[in-house]
Amino acid sequence: MKYLTLEEAGIFHGHLGPFLVLGYMAGEIAKEILKPKNEFDLHAEVILPLKRPYTCVVDGVQCSTKCTLGKLNIELRESKANSIELVFRSKVSGRVVRIKVKDGIISKLLSFSSLDEAVNWLRSLPRDKIFEIIVE
């Protein structure tokens, strides 16, 4: 299967922002672990505050996983906390991966004066410094 690149996701979204990158990276992790069989296999549940820039995560997930609003294989759930958690399920295997953005990452991203700086910082980190990953 062909997926959109991160750069193509930036075109889809309108710019390459750090929350788009978070969603894209989380989707990449889910694909590596769950190995979807086709574009209908994965289901994503995105739990975050329903406000920008948090919701930009959703576009990253859509672009990296093919979980889309049109196919109804992505759901948004509101988090009252300023946290981001993503739950990916494989319909074929039944396996689940939970990906949570680690404490401190969001506040650090919000502290940058430019999107480019925030994206560069985020992309310089190893995934285990950004996400807590639980495979069920």
XYZ file of N, CA and C in Angstrom:
408
model
N 0.839 -1.193 0.000
C 0.000 0.000 0.000
C 0.875 1.244 0.000
N 0.430 2.242 -0.691
C 1.134 3.517 -0.711
C 0.467 4.467 0.285
N 1.283 5.141 1.060
C 0.808 6.132 2.026
C 1.380 7.489 1.665
N 0.755 8.532 2.154
C 1.286 9.873 1.956
C 2.564 10.042 2.767
N 3.515 10.776 2.224
C 4.722 11.121 2.965
C 4.385 12.237 3.954
N 5.296 12.510 4.853
C 5.092 13.610 5.798
C 4.973 14.936 5.053
N 5.764 15.109 4.024
C 5.697 16.347 3.239
C 4.340 16.479 2.551
N 3.815 15.378 2.019
C 2.483 15.391 1.407
C 1.403 15.661 2.452
N 1.606 15.155 3.662
C 0.670 15.437 4.753
C 0.647 16.932 5.057
N 1.820 17.565 4.998
C 1.895 19.011 5.199
C 1.124 19.769 4.132
N 1.176 19.295 2.902
C 0.406 19.925 1.822
C -1.084 19.737 2.079
N -1.495 18.532 2.441
C -2.895 18.247 2.760
C -3.391 19.163 3.880
N -2.593 19.288 4.917
C -2.975 20.045 6.111
C -2.883 21.560 5.900
N -1.974 21.976 5.061
C -1.776 23.404 4.813
C -0.425 23.911 5.270
N 0.194 23.205 6.188
C 1.547 23.521 6.647
C 2.070 22.337 7.452
N 3.363 22.308 7.653
C 3.988 21.232 8.411
C 4.163 21.712 9.847
N 3.168 21.438 10.681
C 3.215 21.861 12.071
C 3.527 20.699 12.993
N 3.915 21.005 14.225
C 4.341 19.953 15.147
C 3.230 18.983 15.557
N 2.002 19.448 15.631
C 0.926 18.541 16.032
C 0.545 17.613 14.880
N 0.649 18.090 13.651
C 0.499 17.229 12.482
C 1.575 16.145 12.522
N 2.812 16.541 12.826
C 3.935 15.593 12.892
C 3.697 14.562 13.992
N 3.190 14.973 15.145
C 2.877 14.017 16.221
C 1.917 12.945 15.729
N 0.833 13.375 15.087
C -0.148 12.424 14.584
C 0.426 11.508 13.526
N 1.223 12.081 12.638
C 1.836 11.294 11.570
C 2.771 10.237 12.168
N 3.596 10.651 13.114
C 4.546 9.722 13.747
C 3.814 8.604 14.495
N 2.753 8.952 15.203
C 1.978 7.943 15.929
C 1.381 6.928 14.954
N 0.883 7.413 13.833
C 0.345 6.514 12.818
C 1.399 5.587 12.244
N 2.599 6.111 12.038
C 3.707 5.292 11.536
C 4.027 4.171 12.530
N 4.052 4.505 13.804
C 4.316 3.499 14.840
C 3.227 2.425 14.819
N 1.977 2.851 14.745
C 0.858 1.900 14.727
C 0.966 0.954 13.529
N 1.310 1.492 12.368
C 1.450 0.644 11.172
C 2.583 -0.368 11.337
N 3.708 0.075 11.897
C 4.847 -0.831 12.094
C 4.479 -1.993 13.013
N 3.706 -1.693 14.051
C 3.357 -2.715 15.038
C 2.207 -3.602 14.549
N 1.158 -2.991 14.006
C -0.057 -3.735 13.657
C -0.051 -4.307 12.236
N 0.808 -3.791 11.382
C 0.938 -4.295 10.008
C -0.421 -4.477 9.324
N -1.120 -3.376 9.040
C -2.456 -3.483 8.436
C -2.418 -4.197 7.083
N -3.465 -4.970 6.830
C -3.555 -5.763 5.594
C -4.053 -4.929 4.416
N -4.868 -3.905 4.706
C -5.400 -3.035 3.658
C -5.854 -1.718 4.293
N -6.396 -0.818 3.494
C -6.764 0.511 3.999
C -7.993 0.510 4.902
N -8.647 -0.639 5.052
C -9.811 -0.739 5.933
C -9.487 -1.440 7.255
N -8.295 -2.000 7.377
C -7.935 -2.811 8.542
C -7.836 -1.988 9.831
N -7.161 -0.855 9.784
C -6.938 -0.075 11.006
C -8.151 0.769 11.385
N -8.303 0.931 12.679
C -9.271 1.881 13.241
C -8.508 2.720 14.262
N -8.693 4.029 14.213
C -7.995 4.931 15.132
C -8.990 5.667 16.011
N -8.668 5.746 17.273
C -9.417 6.578 18.225
C -8.425 7.614 18.731
N -8.746 8.882 18.533
C -7.851 9.977 18.903
C -8.501 10.738 20.050
N -7.819 10.763 21.187
C -8.358 11.374 22.404
C -7.502 12.585 22.732
N -8.109 13.774 22.614
C -7.374 15.025 22.809
C -8.350 16.173 23.021
N -7.852 17.339 23.453
C -8.734 18.504 23.554
C -9.229 18.867 22.148
N -10.516 19.125 22.011
C -11.078 19.443 20.699
C -10.898 20.923 20.394
N -9.635 21.302 20.220
C -9.268 22.671 19.848
C -7.903 22.627 19.176
N -7.665 23.652 18.349
C -6.353 23.756 17.715
C -5.334 24.194 18.751
N -4.116 23.784 18.657
C -3.491 22.983 17.608
C -3.611 21.471 17.820
N -4.220 21.063 18.944
C -4.305 19.633 19.265
C -4.945 18.829 18.133
N -6.039 19.339 17.572
C -6.770 18.589 16.553
C -5.979 18.414 15.257
N -4.897 19.135 15.090
C -4.043 18.945 13.914
C -3.456 17.534 13.893
N -3.387 16.891 15.057
C -2.933 15.506 15.167
C -3.759 14.615 14.243
N -5.049 14.893 14.155
C -5.965 14.062 13.371
C -5.550 14.004 11.903
N -5.156 15.136 11.337
C -4.735 15.137 9.939
C -3.477 14.289 9.748
N -2.571 14.327 10.710
C -1.380 13.484 10.628
C -1.725 12.007 10.655
N -2.667 11.638 11.522
C -3.106 10.240 11.604
C -3.760 9.815 10.291
N -4.633 10.658 9.763
C -5.316 10.308 8.510
C -4.315 10.076 7.382
N -3.328 10.966 7.289
C -2.356 10.877 6.194
C -1.407 9.691 6.332
N -1.066 9.315 7.546
C -0.093 8.233 7.728
C -0.725 6.849 7.793
N -2.038 6.746 8.064
C -2.646 5.432 8.287
C -3.777 5.072 7.344
N -4.328 6.049 6.642
C -5.535 5.867 5.829
C -6.776 5.648 6.683
N -6.692 5.935 7.982
C -7.879 5.998 8.829
C -8.484 7.379 8.577
N -9.642 7.418 7.940
C -10.189 8.711 7.533
C -11.621 8.904 8.007
N -12.005 10.158 8.082
C -13.379 10.485 8.448
C -14.360 9.935 7.420
N -13.983 9.967 6.154
C -14.855 9.460 5.092
C -15.137 7.976 5.211
N -14.165 7.189 5.650
C -14.352 5.746 5.810
C -14.879 5.400 7.205
N -14.997 6.398 8.048
C -15.468 6.210 9.430
C -14.609 5.239 10.226
N -13.309 5.191 9.897
C -12.429 4.345 10.706
C -11.470 5.187 11.547
N -11.933 6.393 11.869
C -11.247 7.240 12.836
C -12.327 7.923 13.675
N -12.082 7.993 14.967
C -13.012 8.648 15.900
C -12.260 9.670 16.724
N -12.919 10.763 17.043
C -12.359 11.774 17.940
C -13.101 11.704 19.263
N -12.360 11.736 20.332
C -12.932 11.779 21.678
C -12.279 12.948 22.394
N -13.077 13.662 23.130
C -12.544 14.832 23.825
C -11.882 14.441 25.135
N -10.709 15.002 25.337
C -9.991 14.873 26.597
C -10.113 16.206 27.316
N -10.448 16.169 28.575
C -10.524 17.408 29.364
C -9.130 17.875 29.764
N -8.194 16.945 29.789
C -6.804 17.284 30.116
C -6.092 17.697 28.835
N -4.994 18.399 28.968
C -4.185 18.769 27.802
C -3.242 17.622 27.462
N -3.844 16.490 27.106
C -3.065 15.296 26.780
C -3.543 14.749 25.442
N -2.696 13.927 24.859
C -3.020 13.308 23.570
C -2.758 11.811 23.689
N -3.795 11.035 23.403
C -3.672 9.577 23.400
C -4.320 9.061 22.125
N -3.688 8.085 21.514
C -4.203 7.479 20.291
C -4.294 5.977 20.496
N -5.421 5.406 20.105
C -5.629 3.966 20.231
C -5.901 3.428 18.829
N -5.048 2.527 18.387
C -5.188 1.929 17.060
C -5.532 0.459 17.224
N -6.513 0.012 16.441
C -6.928 -1.380 16.478
C -6.849 -1.962 15.068
N -6.392 -3.199 14.980
C -6.436 -3.931 13.728
C -7.713 -4.761 13.735
N -8.569 -4.539 12.762
C -9.811 -5.313 12.664
C -9.510 -6.762 12.306
N -8.446 -6.999 11.551
C -8.093 -8.352 11.115
C -7.525 -9.176 12.267
N -6.519 -8.641 12.960
C -5.846 -9.414 14.010
C -6.441 -9.202 15.396
N -7.141 -8.091 15.595
C -7.683 -7.781 16.916
C -6.666 -7.136 17.852
N -5.432 -6.968 17.383
C -4.397 -6.361 18.224
C -4.663 -4.865 18.381
N -4.169 -4.326 19.499
C -4.360 -2.913 19.835
C -3.028 -2.317 20.249
N -2.789 -1.081 19.824
C -1.631 -0.338 20.309
C -2.128 1.014 20.813
N -1.709 1.363 22.027
C -2.039 2.650 22.637
C -0.781 3.505 22.634
N -0.940 4.727 22.131
C 0.202 5.634 22.022
C -0.164 6.932 22.727
N 0.598 7.266 23.748
C 0.337 8.482 24.507
C 1.531 9.415 24.378
N 1.248 10.685 24.122
C 2.319 11.674 24.076
C 2.798 11.891 25.510
N 4.093 11.775 25.727
C 4.664 11.880 27.069
C 4.498 13.287 27.643
N 4.418 13.322 28.966
C 4.313 14.600 29.679
C 5.479 15.505 29.308
N 5.199 16.754 29.137
C 6.226 17.736 28.844
C 6.401 18.017 27.362
N 6.049 17.081 26.505
C 6.231 17.266 25.060
C 5.297 18.369 24.549
N 4.033 18.317 24.930
C 3.062 19.291 24.427
C 3.416 20.700 24.878
N 3.717 20.870 26.159
C 4.058 22.214 26.648
C 5.323 22.738 25.976
N 6.277 21.851 25.711
C 7.502 22.265 25.007
C 7.164 22.705 23.581
N 6.326 21.959 22.885
C 5.945 22.327 21.517
C 5.242 23.681 21.488
N 4.412 23.932 22.471
C 3.675 25.200 22.529
C 4.576 26.382 22.891
N 5.765 26.107 23.390
C 6.663 27.181 23.833
C 7.522 27.764 22.705
N 7.612 27.064 21.587
C 8.445 27.548 20.490
C 7.826 28.768 19.826
N 8.684 29.646 19.323
C 8.195 30.860 18.665
C 7.868 30.635 17.197
N 8.337 29.510 16.627
C 8.007 29.234 15.226
C 7.667 27.756 15.058
N 6.817 27.484 14.073
C 6.447 26.098 13.771
C 7.659 25.293 13.328
N 8.514 25.901 12.511
C 9.699 25.190 12.021
C 10.596 24.739 13.162
N 10.803 25.620 14.141
C 11.637 25.253 15.298
C 11.024 24.074 16.041
N 9.714 24.128 16.257
C 9.025 23.063 16.985
C 9.111 21.745 16.220
N 8.889 21.791 14.911
C 8.965 20.586 14.084
C 10.378 20.016 14.096
N 11.376 20.866 13.932
C 12.767 20.395 13.931
C 13.141 19.757 15.262
N 12.718 20.370 16.366
C 12.993 19.799 17.686
C 12.330 18.431 17.813
N 11.074 18.353 17.444
C 10.327 17.100 17.558
C 10.957 16.001 16.705
N 11.323 16.330 15.487
C 11.902 15.340 14.582
C 13.309 14.909 15.000
N 13.958 15.689 15.880
C 15.298 15.337 16.349
C 15.265 14.328 17.497
N 14.097 14.130 18.095
C 13.983 13.241 19.249
C 13.727 11.799 18.835
N 14.278 10.851 19.582
C 13.902 9.459 19.343
C 12.443 9.262 19.779
N 11.769 8.353 19.123
C 10.338 8.133 19.400
C 10.052 7.831 20.868
N 10.959 7.103 21.525
C 10.700 6.738 22.916
C 10.774 7.927 23.870
N 11.284 9.055 23.414
C 11.286 10.279 24.219
C 9.985 11.069 24.018
N 9.251 10.748 22.963
C 8.016 11.462 22.624
C 6.783 10.693 23.078
N 6.799 9.376 22.878
C 5.608 8.551 23.080
C 5.815 7.458 24.114
N 4.734 7.160 24.810
C 4.634 5.952 25.620
C 3.793 4.992 24.781
N 4.290 3.792 24.525
C 3.631 2.854 23.616
C 3.292 1.573 24.372
N 2.017 1.193 24.318
C 1.572 -0.033 24.959
C 0.888 -0.904 23.909
N 1.375 -2.117 23.745
C 0.802 -3.067 22.787
C -0.021 -4.085 23.572
N -1.260 -4.258 23.145
C -2.153 -5.220 23.824
C -2.455 -6.387 22.923
